[in-house]
């Protein structure tokens, strides 16, 4: 973070993002690679900002002419609202949880989808949330407490080991779980995160990007084992790669004859991407949110203020993070042998 040595409270300031992380804290100028974010008014002087770090909190620059028009809802009614990107909210509706059901969120932190599931079932049922990082699990518990949701139970546990192999061992509702014990499962899988926004630069190597597919398949296999016959499994990622999305769906349908791909409701995103061997009908049953389909680069921001409400809603639904959703129905028990095999 840098700022002019002459900056004082009340000055009009242009704000840029250092996309390569090369700017040194406290620098008086910076000539590296940067992206313009908008103009604002400084609430504090340079001396106050850098002299008060790291304890200083609050607003440093009040944005008056941002590139993006979305207002900030951070910390607004925290006991009632949990901020989510549009696809993150859609995926829970696609899961369609019902009161009284036992539901598993396999990779749950920080708990946005977990708390949404609990809200949709009116806190009547059992929502199990797993994550293998302890401080993230504490965040889930804090969010559940803040929103007053009592149906959530969060555990620090590796989802790839969530199936109980020893039925004699008693864990009293804690993981690992007995096979076919959940009505619905959400697998919002670890992924390369290439759909996340804002993201000024991507430093992932090809090796890192390709490392997620095997882990996703391990988690998916466990999810199928834990799902009851007649249960619903929703697989989602916040990335845009074919390998982590459509290829995983094709693999799942080949590997698990007990699964059937299902249409989704609501259907707000686009259809799936070709290239993984799925039929046109199957691609229509997938949901892919791809921000690259919406170009705002040559758009006059002022013209958007006079746009029709329907056009603004369409734009808002498309101009979001990159995301993928697939919905499966387990039509029979995994313990039953497939007659064709």
Coordinates of C-alpha atoms in Angstrom, one line a residue:
X1 CA 0.0 0.0 0.0
X2 CA 1.3 3.4 -1.0
X3 CA 0.1 7.0 -0.8
X4 CA 1.4 10.4 -1.8
X5 CA 3.5 12.1 0.9
X6 CA 1.2 15.1 0.5
X7 CA -2.1 13.3 1.1
X8 CA -4.3 14.7 3.8
X9 CA -7.9 14.1 5.0
X10 CA -10.4 15.5 2.6
X11 CA -8.3 15.1 -0.5
X12 CA -9.7 13.6 -3.7
X13 CA -7.8 10.3 -4.3
X14 CA -7.5 8.0 -7.3
X15 CA -7.4 4.3 -6.1
X16 CA -5.4 1.6 -7.9
X17 CA -4.8 -2.1 -7.2
X18 CA -1.3 -3.5 -7.2
X19 CA -2.0 -6.7 -9.1
X20 CA 1.4 -8.3 -8.6
X21 CA 1.8 -7.5 -4.9
X22 CA 5.1 -5.6 -5.4
X23 CA 4.2 -2.4 -3.7
X24 CA 5.9 -1.9 -0.3
X25 CA 3.8 -0.7 2.6
X26 CA 4.3 3.0 3.2
X27 CA 5.8 3.8 -0.2
X28 CA 5.3 7.3 -1.4
X29 CA 4.9 6.3 -5.1
X30 CA 4.5 3.2 -7.1
X31 CA 5.3 2.6 -10.8
X32 CA 4.5 -1.1 -11.0
X33 CA 1.6 -2.8 -12.7
X34 CA -1.7 -1.5 -11.4
X35 CA -5.4 -1.3 -12.3
X36 CA -7.6 1.7 -11.7
X37 CA -10.5 1.1 -9.3
X38 CA -12.1 4.5 -9.0
X39 CA -11.9 7.9 -7.2
X40 CA -12.7 8.7 -3.6
X41 CA -12.1 11.1 -0.7
X42 CA -9.5 10.4 1.9
X43 CA -10.9 10.1 5.4
X44 CA -7.4 10.3 7.0
X45 CA -4.0 11.7 6.2
X46 CA -1.1 9.6 5.1
X47 CA 0.5 10.0 8.5
X48 CA -2.7 8.8 10.3
X49 CA -3.1 5.8 8.0
X50 CA 0.5 4.5 8.2
X51 CA 1.2 5.7 11.7
X52 CA -1.8 3.7 13.1
X53 CA -1.0 0.4 11.5
X54 CA -1.7 -2.4 12.2
X55 CA -4.2 -1.5 15.0
X56 CA -6.0 1.2 12.9
X57 CA -9.4 0.1 11.6
X58 CA -12.2 1.8 9.6
X59 CA -12.5 3.6 6.4
X60 CA -9.4 5.1 4.8
X61 CA -10.8 6.1 1.4
X62 CA -14.5 6.7 0.9
X63 CA -15.2 5.8 -2.7
X64 CA -17.3 8.4 -4.6
X65 CA -16.7 7.3 -8.2
X66 CA -16.1 3.5 -8.1
X67 CA -15.7 1.5 -11.3
X68 CA -18.3 -0.9 -9.9
X69 CA -21.7 0.4 -8.8
X70 CA -22.4 -2.2 -6.1
X71 CA -22.9 -0.7 -2.6
X72 CA -21.2 -2.3 0.3
X73 CA -23.3 -4.3 2.7
X74 CA -20.4 -5.5 4.9
X75 CA -21.5 -5.8 8.5
X76 CA -25.1 -4.6 7.7
X77 CA -27.5 -6.5 10.0
X78 CA -25.0 -9.3 10.7
X79 CA -27.6 -11.3 12.8
X80 CA -30.0 -11.3 9.8
X81 CA -27.9 -11.3 6.7
X82 CA -25.0 -13.4 5.3
X83 CA -23.5 -12.0 2.1
X84 CA -23.1 -14.4 -0.8
X85 CA -22.4 -14.3 -4.5
X86 CA -25.5 -15.1 -6.6
X87 CA -24.4 -18.6 -7.7
X88 CA -23.5 -19.5 -4.1
X89 CA -27.1 -18.7 -3.1
X90 CA -28.5 -20.5 -6.2
X91 CA -26.7 -23.7 -5.5
X92 CA -28.5 -24.2 -2.1
X93 CA -31.9 -23.7 -3.8
X94 CA -30.9 -26.3 -6.3
X95 CA -30.2 -28.7 -3.4
X96 CA -33.8 -27.9 -2.3
X97 CA -33.4 -29.1 1.4
X98 CA -36.6 -29.9 3.2
X99 CA -37.5 -29.7 7.0
X100 CA -36.7 -32.8 8.9
X101 CA -34.0 -34.0 6.6
X102 CA -30.4 -34.9 7.5
X103 CA -28.1 -32.9 5.2
X104 CA -24.3 -32.9 4.8
X105 CA -22.2 -29.9 3.6
X106 CA -18.9 -31.7 2.9
X107 CA -16.6 -28.7 2.5
X108 CA -18.5 -26.1 4.4
X109 CA -16.2 -23.2 5.5
X110 CA -16.9 -20.4 6.0
X111 CA -20.5 -21.5 6.4
X112 CA -22.5 -19.4 4.0
X113 CA -24.1 -22.3 2.2
X114 CA -24.5 -24.2 5.5
X115 CA -26.4 -21.4 7.1
X116 CA -28.5 -21.0 4.0
X117 CA -29.4 -24.7 4.1
X118 CA -30.5 -24.3 7.8
X119 CA -32.5 -21.3 6.9
X120 CA -34.3 -23.0 4.0
X121 CA -35.4 -25.9 6.3
X122 CA -36.5 -23.4 8.9
X123 CA -33.9 -24.7 11.3
X124 CA -35.9 -28.0 11.5
X125 CA -33.7 -30.9 10.7
X126 CA -30.0 -31.8 11.0
X127 CA -27.3 -30.0 9.0
X128 CA -23.8 -31.5 9.3
X129 CA -20.9 -29.3 8.2
X130 CA -17.4 -30.6 7.7
X131 CA -14.0 -28.9 7.1
X132 CA -10.6 -30.1 7.8
X133 CA -9.2 -26.8 9.0
X134 CA -10.0 -26.1 12.7
X135 CA -10.2 -22.3 12.6
X136 CA -12.5 -22.5 9.6
X137 CA -14.8 -24.8 11.5
X138 CA -14.9 -22.3 14.4
X139 CA -16.0 -19.7 11.8
X140 CA -18.9 -21.9 10.8
X141 CA -19.9 -22.3 14.4
X142 CA -19.7 -18.5 14.9
X143 CA -21.8 -17.8 11.9
X144 CA -24.4 -20.3 13.0
X145 CA -24.5 -18.8 16.5
X146 CA -24.7 -15.2 15.1
X147 CA -27.7 -16.2 12.9
X148 CA -29.4 -18.1 15.7
X149 CA -29.4 -21.5 13.8
X150 CA -29.5 -24.5 16.1
X151 CA -29.7 -27.3 13.5
X152 CA -26.1 -26.9 12.4
X153 CA -23.3 -29.2 13.8
X154 CA -19.8 -28.4 12.6
X155 CA -16.9 -30.8 12.8
X156 CA -13.2 -30.6 12.0
X157 CA -12.9 -33.6 9.7
X158 CA -11.4 -34.7 6.4
X159 CA -14.3 -35.3 4.0
X160 CA -12.4 -38.0 2.1
X161 CA -12.5 -40.1 5.3
X162 CA -16.2 -39.4 6.2
X163 CA -17.5 -42.9 5.6
X164 CA -17.5 -45.2 8.6
X165 CA -15.8 -48.5 7.7
X166 CA -16.1 -50.1 11.2
X167 CA -19.8 -50.3 12.1
X168 CA -18.9 -51.4 15.6
X169 CA -17.3 -48.1 16.5
X170 CA -19.7 -45.6 18.1
X171 CA -19.2 -42.0 17.2
X172 CA -22.6 -40.7 18.5
X173 CA -23.5 -38.6 15.4
X174 CA -19.9 -37.3 14.8
X175 CA -17.9 -38.3 11.7
X176 CA -17.2 -40.8 10.2
X177 CA -20.8 -41.6 9.3
X178 CA -22.6 -44.8 8.3
X179 CA -23.1 -45.3 4.6
X180 CA -26.3 -44.1 3.1
X181 CA -27.3 -41.9 6.1
X182 CA -27.9 -38.5 4.5
X183 CA -31.0 -37.3 2.6
X184 CA -29.1 -34.6 0.7
X185 CA -25.4 -33.7 0.2
X186 CA -23.8 -30.6 -1.0
X187 CA -20.2 -31.0 -2.3
X188 CA -18.9 -27.5 -2.9
X189 CA -15.6 -29.0 -3.8
X190 CA -12.1 -27.5 -3.3
X191 CA -11.1 -26.2 -6.7
X192 CA -8.7 -23.9 -8.6
X193 CA -10.9 -21.0 -7.8
X194 CA -10.5 -19.5 -11.3
X195 CA -14.0 -18.0 -11.2
X196 CA -13.4 -15.9 -8.1
X197 CA -13.8 -12.1 -8.6
X198 CA -12.4 -9.6 -8.1
X199 CA -9.1 -11.3 -8.9
X200 CA -6.5 -9.0 -10.5
X201 CA -3.9 -11.8 -11.2
X202 CA -3.7 -15.6 -11.2
X203 CA -0.5 -17.1 -9.9
X204 CA -1.5 -20.8 -10.1
X205 CA 0.8 -23.1 -12.0
X206 CA -0.6 -25.8 -14.4
X207 CA 0.4 -28.4 -11.8
X208 CA -1.7 -26.7 -9.2
X209 CA -4.7 -26.4 -11.4
X210 CA -4.6 -30.1 -12.4
X211 CA -4.1 -31.2 -8.8
X212 CA -7.8 -30.6 -7.9
X213 CA -9.5 -33.2 -10.1
X214 CA -8.3 -36.3 -8.1
X215 CA -9.2 -34.7 -4.8
X216 CA -12.7 -33.8 -6.1
X217 CA -13.2 -37.4 -7.2
X218 CA -12.2 -38.8 -3.8
X219 CA -14.8 -36.5 -2.1
X220 CA -17.4 -37.3 -4.7
X221 CA -17.0 -41.0 -4.2
X222 CA -17.5 -40.6 -0.4
X223 CA -20.5 -38.4 -1.1
X224 CA -22.1 -41.1 -3.2
X225 CA -21.5 -43.7 -0.4
X226 CA -23.0 -41.4 2.2
X227 CA -26.2 -40.6 0.2
X228 CA -29.4 -42.5 0.8
X229 CA -31.2 -44.1 -2.2
X230 CA -33.5 -41.4 -3.5
X231 CA -31.3 -38.7 -2.1
X232 CA -29.9 -35.7 -3.9
X233 CA -26.2 -34.8 -4.4
X234 CA -25.3 -31.4 -5.7
X235 CA -21.7 -30.8 -6.9
X236 CA -20.4 -27.3 -7.4
X237 CA -17.2 -25.4 -7.9
X238 CA -16.2 -21.7 -8.1
X239 CA -13.9 -22.4 -11.2
X240 CA -14.4 -22.4 -14.9
X241 CA -12.2 -25.3 -16.1
X242 CA -13.7 -28.2 -18.1
X243 CA -11.6 -30.7 -16.1
X244 CA -13.1 -29.7 -12.7
X245 CA -16.7 -29.3 -14.0
X246 CA -18.2 -31.1 -17.0
X247 CA -15.4 -33.8 -17.1
X248 CA -16.3 -34.6 -13.5
X249 CA -19.9 -35.0 -14.4
X250 CA -19.1 -37.3 -17.3
X251 CA -16.8 -39.3 -15.0
X252 CA -19.5 -39.6 -12.3
X253 CA -22.1 -40.9 -14.7
X254 CA -19.7 -43.5 -16.0
X255 CA -18.4 -44.5 -12.5
X256 CA -21.7 -44.6 -10.6
X257 CA -24.6 -46.2 -12.5
X258 CA -26.8 -45.5 -9.4
X259 CA -26.6 -41.7 -10.3
X260 CA -28.9 -39.9 -12.6
X261 CA -28.3 -36.3 -13.7
X262 CA -31.2 -34.0 -12.9
X263 CA -32.6 -30.7 -14.2
X264 CA -32.1 -27.7 -11.9
X265 CA -34.4 -25.1 -10.4
X266 CA -33.8 -22.2 -10.5
X267 CA -31.9 -22.2 -13.8
X268 CA -30.2 -18.8 -13.9
X269 CA -26.8 -19.6 -15.3
X270 CA -25.9 -20.8 -18.8
X271 CA -25.7 -24.5 -19.9
X272 CA -22.6 -26.6 -19.6
X273 CA -19.6 -26.5 -21.9
X274 CA -19.0 -28.9 -24.7
X275 CA -15.9 -31.1 -24.7
X276 CA -16.4 -33.7 -22.0
X277 CA -18.6 -36.1 -24.0
X278 CA -21.9 -35.1 -22.5
X279 CA -25.0 -34.9 -24.6
X280 CA -26.8 -31.7 -25.5
X281 CA -29.6 -32.6 -23.2
X282 CA -27.2 -33.2 -20.3
X283 CA -25.4 -29.9 -20.9
X284 CA -28.8 -28.2 -20.6
X285 CA -29.2 -29.7 -17.1
X286 CA -26.0 -28.2 -15.9
X287 CA -25.5 -24.6 -14.7
X288 CA -22.4 -22.6 -15.6
X289 CA -21.9 -19.0 -14.6
X290 CA -19.2 -17.5 -16.8
X291 CA -18.5 -13.7 -16.3
X292 CA -16.5 -13.7 -19.6
X293 CA -19.9 -13.7 -21.4
X294 CA -20.6 -10.2 -20.2
X295 CA -18.3 -7.4 -21.4
X296 CA -18.6 -4.1 -19.6
X297 CA -15.3 -2.7 -20.9
X298 CA -17.0 -0.5 -23.5
X299 CA -20.1 0.2 -21.5
X300 CA -21.0 3.7 -20.5
X301 CA -21.7 3.5 -16.8
X302 CA -24.1 6.5 -17.0
X303 CA -26.2 4.6 -19.6
X304 CA -26.8 1.8 -17.1
X305 CA -28.7 4.2 -14.8
X306 CA -31.4 4.6 -17.5
X307 CA -31.5 0.9 -18.5
X308 CA -34.7 -1.2 -18.1
X309 CA -35.1 -3.1 -14.9
X310 CA -35.3 -6.4 -16.8
X311 CA -31.9 -5.6 -18.6
X312 CA -30.3 -4.7 -15.2
X313 CA -31.5 -8.0 -13.7
X314 CA -30.1 -9.9 -16.7
X315 CA -26.8 -8.2 -16.3
X316 CA -26.6 -8.7 -12.6
X317 CA -27.3 -12.4 -13.0
X318 CA -24.6 -12.8 -15.6
X319 CA -21.9 -10.4 -14.2
X320 CA -21.0 -12.5 -11.2
X321 CA -18.3 -15.0 -10.2
X322 CA -17.5 -18.0 -12.3
X323 CA -19.4 -21.0 -10.9
X324 CA -20.6 -24.5 -11.9
X325 CA -23.5 -26.6 -10.6
X326 CA -24.5 -30.2 -11.3
X327 CA -27.4 -32.1 -9.6
X328 CA -27.7 -35.8 -9.2
X329 CA -30.3 -38.2 -7.9
X330 CA -29.2 -41.5 -6.4
X331 CA -31.7 -44.0 -7.9
X332 CA -30.6 -47.1 -6.0
X333 CA -28.3 -48.3 -3.2
X334 CA -24.6 -48.5 -3.9
X335 CA -24.7 -51.9 -2.2
X336 CA -26.9 -53.3 -5.0
X337 CA -25.0 -54.8 -7.9
X338 CA -25.6 -53.3 -11.3
X339 CA -27.0 -56.1 -13.7
X340 CA -24.8 -54.9 -16.5
X341 CA -21.5 -55.2 -14.6

